[in-house]
Structures are given as C-alpha cells and as structure tokens.
Short mmCIF file of C-alpha atoms in Angstrom, two decimals:
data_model
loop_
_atom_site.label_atom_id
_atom_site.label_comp_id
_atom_site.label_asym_id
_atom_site.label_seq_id
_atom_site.Cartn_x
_atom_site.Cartn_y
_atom_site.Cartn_z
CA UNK A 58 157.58 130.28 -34.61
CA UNK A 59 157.68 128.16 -31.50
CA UNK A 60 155.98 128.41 -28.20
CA UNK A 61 155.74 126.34 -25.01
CA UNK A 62 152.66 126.16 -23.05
CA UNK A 63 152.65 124.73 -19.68
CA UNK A 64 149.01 123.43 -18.13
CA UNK A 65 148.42 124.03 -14.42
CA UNK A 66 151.12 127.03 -12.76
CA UNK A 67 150.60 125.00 -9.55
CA UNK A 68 150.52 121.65 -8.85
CA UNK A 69 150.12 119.78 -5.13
CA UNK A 70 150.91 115.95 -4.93
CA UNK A 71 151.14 113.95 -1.33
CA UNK A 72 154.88 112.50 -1.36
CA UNK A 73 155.14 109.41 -2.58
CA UNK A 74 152.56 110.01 -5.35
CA UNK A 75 152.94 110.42 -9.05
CA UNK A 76 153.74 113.60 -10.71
CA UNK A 77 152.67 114.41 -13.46
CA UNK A 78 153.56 118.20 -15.07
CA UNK A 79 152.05 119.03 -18.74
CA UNK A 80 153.89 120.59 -21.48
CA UNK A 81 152.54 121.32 -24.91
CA UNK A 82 154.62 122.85 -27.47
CA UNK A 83 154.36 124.73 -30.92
CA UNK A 84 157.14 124.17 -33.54
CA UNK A 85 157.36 124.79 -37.06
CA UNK A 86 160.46 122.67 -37.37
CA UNK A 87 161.72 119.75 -36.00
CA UNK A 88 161.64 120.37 -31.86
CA UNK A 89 164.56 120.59 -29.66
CA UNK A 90 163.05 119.79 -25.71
CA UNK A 91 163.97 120.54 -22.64
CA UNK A 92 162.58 120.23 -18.93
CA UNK A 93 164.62 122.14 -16.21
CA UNK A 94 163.72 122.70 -12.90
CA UNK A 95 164.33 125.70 -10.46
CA UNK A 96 165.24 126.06 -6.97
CA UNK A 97 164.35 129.47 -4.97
CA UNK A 98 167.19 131.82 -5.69
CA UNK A 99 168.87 129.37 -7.94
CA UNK A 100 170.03 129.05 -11.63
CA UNK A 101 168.07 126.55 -14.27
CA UNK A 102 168.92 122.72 -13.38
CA UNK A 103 168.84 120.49 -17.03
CA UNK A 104 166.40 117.20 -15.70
CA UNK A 105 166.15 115.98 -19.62
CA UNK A 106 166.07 117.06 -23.15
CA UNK A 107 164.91 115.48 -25.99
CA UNK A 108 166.45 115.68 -29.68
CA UNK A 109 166.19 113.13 -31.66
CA UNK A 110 165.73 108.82 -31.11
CA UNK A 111 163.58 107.42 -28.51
CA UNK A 112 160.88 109.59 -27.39
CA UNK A 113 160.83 108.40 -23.87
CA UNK A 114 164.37 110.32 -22.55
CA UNK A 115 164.99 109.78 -18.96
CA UNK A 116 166.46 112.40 -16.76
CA UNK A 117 167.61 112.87 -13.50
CA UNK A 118 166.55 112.25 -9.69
CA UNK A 119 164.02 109.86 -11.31
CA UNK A 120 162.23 112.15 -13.93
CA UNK A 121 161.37 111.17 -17.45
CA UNK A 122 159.12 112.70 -19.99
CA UNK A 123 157.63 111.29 -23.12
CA UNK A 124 157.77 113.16 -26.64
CA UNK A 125 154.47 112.66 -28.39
CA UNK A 126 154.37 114.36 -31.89
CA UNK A 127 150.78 113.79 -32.25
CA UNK A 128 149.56 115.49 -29.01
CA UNK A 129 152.66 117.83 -29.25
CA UNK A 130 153.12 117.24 -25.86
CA UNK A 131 156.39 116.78 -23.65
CA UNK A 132 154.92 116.01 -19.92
CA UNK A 133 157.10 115.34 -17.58
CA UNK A 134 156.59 112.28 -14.93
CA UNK A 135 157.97 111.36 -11.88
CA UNK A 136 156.80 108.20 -10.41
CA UNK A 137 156.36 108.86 -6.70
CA UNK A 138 157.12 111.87 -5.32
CA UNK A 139 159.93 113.71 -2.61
CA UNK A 140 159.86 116.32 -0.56
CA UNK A 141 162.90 117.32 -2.21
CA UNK A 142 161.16 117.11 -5.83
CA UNK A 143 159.40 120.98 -4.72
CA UNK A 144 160.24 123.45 -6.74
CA UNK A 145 159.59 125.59 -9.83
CA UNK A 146 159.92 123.49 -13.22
CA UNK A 147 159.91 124.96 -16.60
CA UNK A 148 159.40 123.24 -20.34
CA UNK A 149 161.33 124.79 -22.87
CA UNK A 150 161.66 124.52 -26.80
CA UNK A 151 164.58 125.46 -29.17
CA UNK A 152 163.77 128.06 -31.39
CA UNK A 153 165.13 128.14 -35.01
CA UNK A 154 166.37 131.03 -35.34
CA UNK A 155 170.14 130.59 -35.80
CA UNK A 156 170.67 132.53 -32.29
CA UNK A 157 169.96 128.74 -30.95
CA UNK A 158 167.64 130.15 -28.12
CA UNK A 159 165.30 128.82 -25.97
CA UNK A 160 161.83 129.69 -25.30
CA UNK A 161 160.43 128.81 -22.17
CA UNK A 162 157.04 128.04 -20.74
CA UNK A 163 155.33 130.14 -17.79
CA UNK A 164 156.58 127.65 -15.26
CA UNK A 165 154.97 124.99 -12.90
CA UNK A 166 155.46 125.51 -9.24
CA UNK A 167 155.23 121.84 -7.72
CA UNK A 168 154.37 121.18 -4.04
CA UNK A 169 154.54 118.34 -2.37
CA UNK A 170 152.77 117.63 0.69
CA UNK A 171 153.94 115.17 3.21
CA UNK B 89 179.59 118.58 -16.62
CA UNK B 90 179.44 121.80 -18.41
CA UNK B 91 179.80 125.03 -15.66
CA UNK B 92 178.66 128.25 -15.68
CA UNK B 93 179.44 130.44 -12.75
CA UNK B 94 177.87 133.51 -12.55
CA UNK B 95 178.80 136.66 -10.11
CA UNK B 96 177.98 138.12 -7.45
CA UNK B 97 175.14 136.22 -6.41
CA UNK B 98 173.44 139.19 -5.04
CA UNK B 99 174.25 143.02 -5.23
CA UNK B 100 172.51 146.06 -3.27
CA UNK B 101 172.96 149.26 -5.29
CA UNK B 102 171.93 152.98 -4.93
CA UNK B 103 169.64 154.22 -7.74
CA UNK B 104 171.93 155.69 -10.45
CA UNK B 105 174.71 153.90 -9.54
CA UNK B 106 175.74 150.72 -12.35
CA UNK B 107 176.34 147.00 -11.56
CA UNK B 108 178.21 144.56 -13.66
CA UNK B 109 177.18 141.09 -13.48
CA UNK B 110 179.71 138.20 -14.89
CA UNK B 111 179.12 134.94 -16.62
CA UNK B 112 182.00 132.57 -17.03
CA UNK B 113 181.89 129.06 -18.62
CA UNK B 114 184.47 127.06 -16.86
CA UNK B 115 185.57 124.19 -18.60
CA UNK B 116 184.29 124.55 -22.25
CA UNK B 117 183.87 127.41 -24.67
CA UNK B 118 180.59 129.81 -25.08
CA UNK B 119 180.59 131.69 -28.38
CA UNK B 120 176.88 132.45 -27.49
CA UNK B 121 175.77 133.29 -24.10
CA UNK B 122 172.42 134.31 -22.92
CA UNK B 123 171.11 136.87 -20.29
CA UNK B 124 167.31 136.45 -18.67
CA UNK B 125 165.44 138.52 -16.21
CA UNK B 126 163.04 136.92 -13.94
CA UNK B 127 160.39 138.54 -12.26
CA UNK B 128 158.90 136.84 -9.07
CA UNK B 129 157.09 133.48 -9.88
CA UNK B 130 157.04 134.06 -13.39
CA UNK B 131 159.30 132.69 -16.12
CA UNK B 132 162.44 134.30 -17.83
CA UNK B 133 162.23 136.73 -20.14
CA UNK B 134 165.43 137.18 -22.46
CA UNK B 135 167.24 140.07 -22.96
CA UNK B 136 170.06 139.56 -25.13
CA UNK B 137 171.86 137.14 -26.82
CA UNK B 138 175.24 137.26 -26.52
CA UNK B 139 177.79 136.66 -29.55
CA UNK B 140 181.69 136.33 -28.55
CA UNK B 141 183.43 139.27 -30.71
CA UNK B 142 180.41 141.17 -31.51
CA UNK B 143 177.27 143.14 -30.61
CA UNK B 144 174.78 141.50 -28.74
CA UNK B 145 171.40 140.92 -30.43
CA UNK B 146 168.72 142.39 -28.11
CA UNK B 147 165.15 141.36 -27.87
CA UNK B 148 162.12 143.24 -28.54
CA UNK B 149 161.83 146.33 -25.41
CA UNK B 150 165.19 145.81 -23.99
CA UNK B 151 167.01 149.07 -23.75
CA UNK B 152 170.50 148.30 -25.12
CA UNK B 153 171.59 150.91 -23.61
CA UNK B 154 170.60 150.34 -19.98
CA UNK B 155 171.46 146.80 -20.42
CA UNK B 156 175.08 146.75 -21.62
CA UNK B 157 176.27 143.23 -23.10
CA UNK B 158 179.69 142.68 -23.84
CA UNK B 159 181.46 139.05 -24.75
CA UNK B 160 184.56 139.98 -25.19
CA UNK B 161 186.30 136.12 -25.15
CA UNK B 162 184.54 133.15 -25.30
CA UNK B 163 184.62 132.07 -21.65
CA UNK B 164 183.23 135.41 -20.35
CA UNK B 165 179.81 137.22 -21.14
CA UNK B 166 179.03 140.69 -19.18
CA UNK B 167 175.94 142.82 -18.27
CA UNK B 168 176.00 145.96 -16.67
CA UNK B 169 173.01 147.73 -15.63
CA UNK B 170 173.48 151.20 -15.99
CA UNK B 171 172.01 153.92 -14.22
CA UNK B 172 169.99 151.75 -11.80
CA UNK B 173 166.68 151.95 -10.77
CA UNK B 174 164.58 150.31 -8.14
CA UNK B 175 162.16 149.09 -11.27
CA UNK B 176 165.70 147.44 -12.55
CA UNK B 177 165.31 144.97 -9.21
CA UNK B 178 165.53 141.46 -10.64
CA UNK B 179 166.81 138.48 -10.92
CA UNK B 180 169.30 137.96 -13.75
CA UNK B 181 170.47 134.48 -15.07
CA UNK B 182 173.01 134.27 -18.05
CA UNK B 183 173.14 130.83 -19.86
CA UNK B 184 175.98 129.58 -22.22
CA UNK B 185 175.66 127.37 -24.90
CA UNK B 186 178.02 124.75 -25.35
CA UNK B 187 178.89 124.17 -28.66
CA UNK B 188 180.36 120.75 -27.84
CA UNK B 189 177.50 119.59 -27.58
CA UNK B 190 176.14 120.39 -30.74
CA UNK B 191 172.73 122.05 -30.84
CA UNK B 192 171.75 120.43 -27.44
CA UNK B 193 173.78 122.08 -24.78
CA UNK B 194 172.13 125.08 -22.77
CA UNK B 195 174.51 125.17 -18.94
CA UNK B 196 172.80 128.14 -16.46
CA UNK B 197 174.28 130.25 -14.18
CA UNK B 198 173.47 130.35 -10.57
CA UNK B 199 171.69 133.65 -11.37
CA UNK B 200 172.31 137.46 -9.62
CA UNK B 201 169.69 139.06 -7.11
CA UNK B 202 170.13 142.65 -8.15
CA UNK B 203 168.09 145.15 -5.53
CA UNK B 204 168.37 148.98 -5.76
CA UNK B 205 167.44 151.07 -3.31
#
C-alpha cells in the first residue's frame, strides 16, 4: 500500500527566502510522484512529477524537488521565495492499484511574509 | 496542455433538492476520471473513480447512492448529489487521467463550491 506523509501543515518563510516543504512517502512498488499546489477556491495545479530518470525533476515558477529512495523522501524546494508562491501544496503518490489513483498527503499551507 | 473544465463553479441548493456537477476533458480523452471532496484546510478525500462505459468504483463510506457517478463518453464524467443536505456542503474536484501520457498524466478541474441551505 502507499501513503504520503507531509511534515509541517504550515510553513512561514520571509519572501525572498528558501522554501523548503517535506514529503515522505510509502510505496511497495516502484513510486510515481507528484507535487501540486492549490490556490483558495481553485482546482490542483501539477508543479512536478517524478517517474523515472533523474531524481532531481524541475517544475514550474521555479520549484524543483529531489527523489531520494533512501530517505523516501520527495521535498520540494524553491530557492527564494514570492508573495505569489502562498498557497496550499500537496505531495502525492501513485497507487498501484490498476484504478491509477493518487493518494495525497494532508497538505502544506505555505505563507510568505513580506 | 491537458484541460479539464469543470461546472458550475459554485451552486446554492435547498436541502433535498439534487445538483449535477460536470467534468469535461477538452482536448484529449479520459477513460478514467476522478471525483474528490475537500473539506476546509484539509486534503481530498476520493470518492469514486470513474470508468468511461461502466460503474464507477466507489471508495470505502461513500454512499453510491447519494453520490451518483456516471461517464457516459470519454470526454465527460458526472456527479450528482442527490437529495442534498447541508452536511453534503463541499468542495468537489474531478480529475481526468490522460492516457496520452501514459501512467503520468493526472489534469484537475477548477473544482465546484456546493452549499445547501
């Protein structure tokens, strides 16, 4: 069975500093990753997924996230942060059942402060 | 990029009344389409999964019969809440999977703000 576990359901940075949001996963198989982030009263927003290849996958509006098999971790980094980086982000893992679906973590809100 | 557009945005019911939400994908083809609830500042919680041409496959404590699923092509995935009640007050996101892209392609909706009064 898989499960995602997010560290920290808030986390403050100044702007302009690094963020830095912690994702651990469970996974009997293989994992399938995913970090998405939320907007108030919005849908999911795909930043970056891993798969398969090169474990550091870079997303968008600067994010990137490093797959370490060891740790079974998937954190996600940003290197200086926006006002516009605020919102709700959530790690997510591919299950294996054939249904394909995902199985998210309990979410990180992420303030910035200016 | 892979769209999913999802509609309305945000219904007000009556309790007992039913709502039908609708998830299209726009440019590519969903055989499997997902539906979530999310509760204020918590995570999703899925319902259903939804298979074009047949029952959906609900998850554990989802009433299939409050939460009606039907995928009836495989551009457009439908819930309808029936029988509303203000504990039904949610917000409801559907996501497709595109099979293009293999194994790796999950597109969201813009979700639905359901309230009932």
């Amino acid at each position: 069975a898989q499960s995602v576990t997010q560290l920290g359901s808030h986390v403050s940075v100044s702007e302009g500093a690094l963020v830095l949001l912690r994702c651990n996963y469970s996974s009997s198989v293989p994992p399938y990753l995913f970090w998405y982030v939320q907007y108030p009263n919005q849908g999911l927003q795909l930043l970056l997924k891993y798969t398969t290849g090169a474990t550091l996958v870079k997303g968008i509006n600067g994010f990137e996230a490093e797959f370490k098999k060891s740790e079974t971790s998937f954190h996600l980094t940003k290197p200086s942060a926006h006002m516009s980086d605020a919102a709700e982000y959530f790690c997510a893992v591919k299950g294996s059942s054939n249904t394909g679906k995902l199985i998210f973590g309990q979410g990180t809100t992420l303030q910035v402060k200016p | 990029g892979a769209v999913v557009s999802q509609h309305p945005s945000w219904v007000i019911c009556k309790s007992g009344t039913s709502v039908k939400i609708e998830c299209r994908s726009l440019d590519f083809q969903a055989t499997t389409m997902f539906w979530y609830r999310q509760f204020p500042k918590q995570s999703l919680m899925l319902m259903a999964t939804s298979n074009e041409g047949s029952k959906a496959t609900y998850e554990q404590g989802v009433e299939k019969d409050k939460f009606l699923i039907n995928h009836a092509s495989l551009t457009l995935s439908t819930l309808t809440v029936t029988s509303a009640h203000p504990e039904d007050s949610s917000f409801y996101i559907c996501s497709a999977r595109d099979q293009g892209q293999g194994n790796y392609g999950y597109t969201f909706g813009s979700g639905t703000r359901l309230t009932v009064v």
